[in-house]
CSV table of C-alpha atoms in Angstrom, one decimal:
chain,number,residue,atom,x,y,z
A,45,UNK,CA,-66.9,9.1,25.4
A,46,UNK,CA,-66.4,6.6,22.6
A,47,UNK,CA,-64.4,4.7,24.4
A,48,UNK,CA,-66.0,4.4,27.4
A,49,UNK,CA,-69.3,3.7,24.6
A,50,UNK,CA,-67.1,0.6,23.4
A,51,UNK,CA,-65.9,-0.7,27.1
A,52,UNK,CA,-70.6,-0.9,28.1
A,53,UNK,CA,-70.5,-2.5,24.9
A,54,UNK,CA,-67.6,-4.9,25.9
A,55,UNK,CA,-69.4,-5.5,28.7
A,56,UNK,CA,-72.9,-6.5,27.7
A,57,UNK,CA,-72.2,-8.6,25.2
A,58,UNK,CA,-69.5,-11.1,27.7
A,59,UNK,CA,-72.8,-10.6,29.9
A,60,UNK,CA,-75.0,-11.9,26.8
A,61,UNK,CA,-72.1,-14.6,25.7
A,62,UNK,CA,-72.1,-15.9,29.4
A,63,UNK,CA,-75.9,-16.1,29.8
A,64,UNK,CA,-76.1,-18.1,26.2
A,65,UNK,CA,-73.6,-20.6,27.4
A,66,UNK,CA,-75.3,-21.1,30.5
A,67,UNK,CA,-78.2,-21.6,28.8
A,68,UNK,CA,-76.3,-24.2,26.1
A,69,UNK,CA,-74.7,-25.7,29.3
A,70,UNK,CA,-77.2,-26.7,31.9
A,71,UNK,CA,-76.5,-28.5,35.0
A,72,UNK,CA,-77.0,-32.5,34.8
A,73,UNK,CA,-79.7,-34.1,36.6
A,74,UNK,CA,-79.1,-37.5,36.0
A,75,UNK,CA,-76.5,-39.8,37.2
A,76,UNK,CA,-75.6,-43.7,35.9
A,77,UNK,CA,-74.8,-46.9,38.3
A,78,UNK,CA,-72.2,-49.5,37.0
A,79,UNK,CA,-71.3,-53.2,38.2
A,80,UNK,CA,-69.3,-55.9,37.2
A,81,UNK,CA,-70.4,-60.0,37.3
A,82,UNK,CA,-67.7,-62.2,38.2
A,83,UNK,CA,-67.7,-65.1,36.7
A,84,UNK,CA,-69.3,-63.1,33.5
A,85,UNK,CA,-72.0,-64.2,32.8
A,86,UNK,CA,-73.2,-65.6,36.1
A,87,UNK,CA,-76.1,-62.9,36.2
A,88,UNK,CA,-78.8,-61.9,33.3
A,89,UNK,CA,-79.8,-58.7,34.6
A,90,UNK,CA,-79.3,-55.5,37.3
A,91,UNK,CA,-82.5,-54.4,39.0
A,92,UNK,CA,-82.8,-50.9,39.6
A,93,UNK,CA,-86.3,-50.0,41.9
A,94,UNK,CA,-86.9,-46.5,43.3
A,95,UNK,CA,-90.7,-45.2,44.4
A,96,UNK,CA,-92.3,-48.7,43.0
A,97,UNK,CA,-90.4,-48.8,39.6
A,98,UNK,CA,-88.0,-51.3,38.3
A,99,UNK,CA,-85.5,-51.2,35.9
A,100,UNK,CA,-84.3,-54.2,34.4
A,101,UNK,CA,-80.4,-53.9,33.3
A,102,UNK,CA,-78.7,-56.3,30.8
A,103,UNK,CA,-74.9,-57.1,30.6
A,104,UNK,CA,-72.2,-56.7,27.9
A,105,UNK,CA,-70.3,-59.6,26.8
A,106,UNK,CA,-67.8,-59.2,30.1
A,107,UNK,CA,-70.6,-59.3,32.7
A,108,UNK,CA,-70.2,-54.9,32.8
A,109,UNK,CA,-73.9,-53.6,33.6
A,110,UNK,CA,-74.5,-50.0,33.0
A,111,UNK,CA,-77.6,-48.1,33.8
A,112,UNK,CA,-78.0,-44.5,32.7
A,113,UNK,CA,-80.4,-41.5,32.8
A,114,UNK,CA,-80.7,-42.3,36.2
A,115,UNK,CA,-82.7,-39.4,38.0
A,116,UNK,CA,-80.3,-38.5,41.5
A,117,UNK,CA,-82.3,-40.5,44.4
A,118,UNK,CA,-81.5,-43.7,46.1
A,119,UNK,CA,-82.2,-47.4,44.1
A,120,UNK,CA,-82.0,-50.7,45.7
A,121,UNK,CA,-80.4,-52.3,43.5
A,122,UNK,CA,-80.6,-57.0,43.0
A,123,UNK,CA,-78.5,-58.7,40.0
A,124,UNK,CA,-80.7,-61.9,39.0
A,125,UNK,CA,-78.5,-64.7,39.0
A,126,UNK,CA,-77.7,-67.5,36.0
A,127,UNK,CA,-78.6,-71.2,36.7
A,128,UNK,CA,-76.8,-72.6,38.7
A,129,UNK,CA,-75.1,-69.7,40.7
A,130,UNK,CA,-76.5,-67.3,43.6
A,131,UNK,CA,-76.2,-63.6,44.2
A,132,UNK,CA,-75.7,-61.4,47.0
A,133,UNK,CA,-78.6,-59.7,48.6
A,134,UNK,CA,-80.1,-56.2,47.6
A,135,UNK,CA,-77.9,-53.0,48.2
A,136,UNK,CA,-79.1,-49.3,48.4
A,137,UNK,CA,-76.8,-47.4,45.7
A,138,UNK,CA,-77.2,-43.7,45.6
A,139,UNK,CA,-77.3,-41.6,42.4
A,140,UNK,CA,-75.9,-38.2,42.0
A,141,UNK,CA,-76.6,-36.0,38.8
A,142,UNK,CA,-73.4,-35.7,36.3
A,143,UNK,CA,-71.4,-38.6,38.4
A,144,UNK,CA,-71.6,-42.7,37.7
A,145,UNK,CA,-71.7,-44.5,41.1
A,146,UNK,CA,-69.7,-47.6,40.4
A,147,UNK,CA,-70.4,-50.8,42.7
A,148,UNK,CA,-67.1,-52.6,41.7
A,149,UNK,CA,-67.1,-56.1,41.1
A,150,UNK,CA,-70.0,-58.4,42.2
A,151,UNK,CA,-69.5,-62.4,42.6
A,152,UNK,CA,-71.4,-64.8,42.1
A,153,UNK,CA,-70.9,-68.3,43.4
A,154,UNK,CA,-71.6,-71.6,43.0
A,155,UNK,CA,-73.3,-73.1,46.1
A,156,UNK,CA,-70.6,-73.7,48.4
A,157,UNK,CA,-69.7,-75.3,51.2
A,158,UNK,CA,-71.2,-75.1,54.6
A,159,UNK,CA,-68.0,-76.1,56.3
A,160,UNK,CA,-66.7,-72.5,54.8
A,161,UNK,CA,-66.1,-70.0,57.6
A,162,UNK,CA,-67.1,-70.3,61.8
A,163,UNK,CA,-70.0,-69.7,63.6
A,164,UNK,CA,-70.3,-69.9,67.5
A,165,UNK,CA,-72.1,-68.2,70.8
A,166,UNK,CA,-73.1,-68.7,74.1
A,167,UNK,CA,-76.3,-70.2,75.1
A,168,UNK,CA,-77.0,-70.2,78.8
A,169,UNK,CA,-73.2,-69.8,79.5
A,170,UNK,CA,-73.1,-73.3,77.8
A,171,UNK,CA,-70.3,-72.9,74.5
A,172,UNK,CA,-72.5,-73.4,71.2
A,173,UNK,CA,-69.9,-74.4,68.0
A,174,UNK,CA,-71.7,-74.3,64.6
A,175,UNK,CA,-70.6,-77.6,62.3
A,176,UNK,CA,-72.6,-76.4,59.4
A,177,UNK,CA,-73.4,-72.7,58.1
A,178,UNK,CA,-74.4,-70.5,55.7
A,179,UNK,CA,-76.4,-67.7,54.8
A,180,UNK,CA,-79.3,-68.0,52.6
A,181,UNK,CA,-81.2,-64.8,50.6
A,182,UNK,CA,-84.5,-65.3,49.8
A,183,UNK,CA,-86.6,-64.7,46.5
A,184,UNK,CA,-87.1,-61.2,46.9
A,185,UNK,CA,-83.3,-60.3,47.2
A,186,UNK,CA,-83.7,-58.3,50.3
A,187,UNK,CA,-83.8,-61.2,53.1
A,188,UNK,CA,-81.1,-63.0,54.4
A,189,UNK,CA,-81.2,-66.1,56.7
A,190,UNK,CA,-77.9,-66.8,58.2
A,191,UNK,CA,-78.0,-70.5,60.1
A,192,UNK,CA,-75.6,-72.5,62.1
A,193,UNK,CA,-76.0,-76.2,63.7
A,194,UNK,CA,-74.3,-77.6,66.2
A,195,UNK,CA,-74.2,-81.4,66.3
A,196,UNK,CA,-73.4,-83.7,69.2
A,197,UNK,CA,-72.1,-87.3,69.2
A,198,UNK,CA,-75.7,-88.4,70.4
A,199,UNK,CA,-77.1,-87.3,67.5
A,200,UNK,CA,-79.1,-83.9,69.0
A,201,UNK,CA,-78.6,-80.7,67.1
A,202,UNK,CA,-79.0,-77.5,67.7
A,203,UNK,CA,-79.7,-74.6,65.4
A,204,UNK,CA,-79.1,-71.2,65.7
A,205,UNK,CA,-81.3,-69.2,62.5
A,206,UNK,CA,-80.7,-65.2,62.5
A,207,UNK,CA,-83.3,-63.5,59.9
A,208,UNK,CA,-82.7,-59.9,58.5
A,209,UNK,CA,-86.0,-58.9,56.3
A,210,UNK,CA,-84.4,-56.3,55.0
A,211,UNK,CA,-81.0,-56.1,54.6
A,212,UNK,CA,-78.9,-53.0,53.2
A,213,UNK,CA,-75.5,-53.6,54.6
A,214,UNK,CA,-73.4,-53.1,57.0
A,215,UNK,CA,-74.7,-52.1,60.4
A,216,UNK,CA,-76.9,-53.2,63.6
A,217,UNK,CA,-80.2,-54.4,62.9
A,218,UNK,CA,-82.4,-55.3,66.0
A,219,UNK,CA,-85.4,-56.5,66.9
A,220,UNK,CA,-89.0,-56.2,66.5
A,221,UNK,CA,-88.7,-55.2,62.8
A,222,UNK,CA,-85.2,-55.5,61.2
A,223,UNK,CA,-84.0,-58.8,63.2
A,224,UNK,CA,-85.6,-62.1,64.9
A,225,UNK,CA,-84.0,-65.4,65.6
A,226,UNK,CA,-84.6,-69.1,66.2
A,227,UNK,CA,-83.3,-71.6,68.6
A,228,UNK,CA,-84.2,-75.1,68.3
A,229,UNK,CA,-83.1,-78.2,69.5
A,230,UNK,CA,-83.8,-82.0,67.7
A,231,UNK,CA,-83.2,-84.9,68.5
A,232,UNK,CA,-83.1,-88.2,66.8
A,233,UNK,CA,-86.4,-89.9,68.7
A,234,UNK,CA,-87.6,-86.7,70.5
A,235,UNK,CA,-90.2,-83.4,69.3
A,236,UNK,CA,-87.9,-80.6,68.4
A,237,UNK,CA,-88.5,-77.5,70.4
A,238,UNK,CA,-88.3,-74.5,69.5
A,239,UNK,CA,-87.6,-71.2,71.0
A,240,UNK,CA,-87.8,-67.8,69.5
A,241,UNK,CA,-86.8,-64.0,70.1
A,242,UNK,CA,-89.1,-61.0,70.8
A,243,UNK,CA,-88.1,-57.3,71.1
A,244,UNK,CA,-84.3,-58.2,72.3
A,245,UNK,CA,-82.1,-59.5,69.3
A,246,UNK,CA,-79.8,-57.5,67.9
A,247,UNK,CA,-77.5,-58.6,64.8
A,248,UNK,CA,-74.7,-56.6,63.4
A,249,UNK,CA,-73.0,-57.1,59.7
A,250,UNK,CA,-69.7,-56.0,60.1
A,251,UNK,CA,-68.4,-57.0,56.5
A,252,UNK,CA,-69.8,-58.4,53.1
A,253,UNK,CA,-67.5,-60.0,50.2
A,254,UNK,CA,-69.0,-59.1,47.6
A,255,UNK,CA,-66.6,-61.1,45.1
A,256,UNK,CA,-66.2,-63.8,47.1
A,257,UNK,CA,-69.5,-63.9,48.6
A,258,UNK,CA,-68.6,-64.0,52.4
A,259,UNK,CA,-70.6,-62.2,55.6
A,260,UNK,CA,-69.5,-61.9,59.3
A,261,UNK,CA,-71.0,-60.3,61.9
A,262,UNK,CA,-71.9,-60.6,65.7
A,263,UNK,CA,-75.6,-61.7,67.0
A,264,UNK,CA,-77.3,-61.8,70.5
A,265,UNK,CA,-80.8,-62.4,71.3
A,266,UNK,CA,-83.1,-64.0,74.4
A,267,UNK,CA,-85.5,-66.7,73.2
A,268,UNK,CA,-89.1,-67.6,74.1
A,269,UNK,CA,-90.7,-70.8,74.0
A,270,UNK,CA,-92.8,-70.8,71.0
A,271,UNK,CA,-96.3,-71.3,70.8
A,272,UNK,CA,-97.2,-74.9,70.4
A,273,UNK,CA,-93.9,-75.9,71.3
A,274,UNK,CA,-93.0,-78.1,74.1
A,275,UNK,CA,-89.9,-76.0,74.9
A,276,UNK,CA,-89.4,-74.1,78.5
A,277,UNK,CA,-87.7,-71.3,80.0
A,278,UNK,CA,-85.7,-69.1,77.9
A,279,UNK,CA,-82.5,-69.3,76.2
A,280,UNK,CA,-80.0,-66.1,76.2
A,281,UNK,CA,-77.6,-66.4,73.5
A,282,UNK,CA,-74.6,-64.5,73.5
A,283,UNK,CA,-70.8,-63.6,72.5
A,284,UNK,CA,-72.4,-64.6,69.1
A,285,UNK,CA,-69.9,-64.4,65.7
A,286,UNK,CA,-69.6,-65.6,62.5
A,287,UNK,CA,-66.9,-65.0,59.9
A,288,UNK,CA,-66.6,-65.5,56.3
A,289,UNK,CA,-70.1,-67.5,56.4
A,290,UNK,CA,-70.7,-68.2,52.4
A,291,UNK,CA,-74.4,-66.6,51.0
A,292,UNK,CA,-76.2,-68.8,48.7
């Protein structure tokens, strides 16, 4: 009997040690996101905004940003460039409780060259060969504007622009909402006209640099004459690419 007295006693207190270290122990619930700035000190702070709150992020001496106490959930998260560089857009980070989601290195760039990378499509079977590209995000960090021009020895030119509102990375993003484009042709003594897409574009990010601060994808769309333009019929773009357009 005393010994089976001891072996309950044993017993209940592992069962009391174990419920006191659970209790000293408990399970995380928030999670940290972690970038690097290359050049350092290209960007003065990491935005962090989840359910209308922002979170502004400062950098160490070697461009590392490091935001903690982060409650699990999804952030989109913008870097705020320095003077005289630009950013890439906005990108959805997830958070999970105990863990530190790292986005790697993040580049910023001085604005470069439109003659960097190739842009090209089919417009009404006729080839279209961008001269000078780019992409361009806009002030909010979560647009992009990616725009080629094709220039002839007569002096017309004609400009494909491809708009994402809200871009989160890679994927296809069609129209009404997530993609629209713009057609337009000028001339040196002509009106420009201008056609642009309804309900059938469709663009597709198939990779972003983020260190060297590149974006390719593919692109169609049909075109409209726009209101108050003197543009007719429609244009149907197709086969569109480009590759390693640099994102000012």
């Amino acid at each position: 009997m005393k010994n089976i007295f001891l072996l309950c006693l044993f017993l209940f207190g592992s069962i009391l040690v174990s419920c006191k270290k659970d209790k000293d122990d408990p399970k995380p619930t928030t999670g940290s996101i972690k970038a690097t700035a290359t050049p350092a000190g290209a960007a003065t702070n990491m935005r962090l905004t989840r359910d209308n709150t922002t979170i502004e992020i400062a950098p160490n001496s070697s461009g590392v940003f490091q935001a903690d106490n982060l409650q699990a959930g999804n952030y989109s998260v913008t870097f705020t460039p320095e003077i005289g560089y630009q950013g890439p857009p906005a990108s959805n980070i997830t958070v999970t409780a105990g863990n530190t989601t790292d986005m790697g290195t993040i580049g910023f760039v001085q604005p470069g060259s439109q003659f960097i990378g190739t842009m090209s499509a089919s417009v009404n079977g006729k080839t279209w060969n961008s001269a000078l590209h780019g992409g361009t995000v806009d002030g909010s960090g979560m647009g992009l504007t990616i725009s080629g021009a094709a220039v002839s020895l007569t002096g017309t030119t004609e400009t494909i622009m491809l708009n994402l509102p809200n871009i989160t990375g890679l994927g296809t993003y069609s129209a009404p909402f997530d993609a629209s484009a713009v057609y337009m042709v000028a001339s040196i003594t002509g009106t420009p006209l201008t056609w642009v897409s309804g309900s059938n574009c469709t663009i597709t990010i198939t990779n972003i640099d983020q260190v060297e601060q590149k974006i390719s994808g593919t692109f169609s769309f049909t075109a409209n004459p726009a209101p108050g333009s003197s543009a007719s019929g429609n244009k149907t773009v197709t086969n569109g690419t480009f590759t390693n357009l640099v994102i000012q």
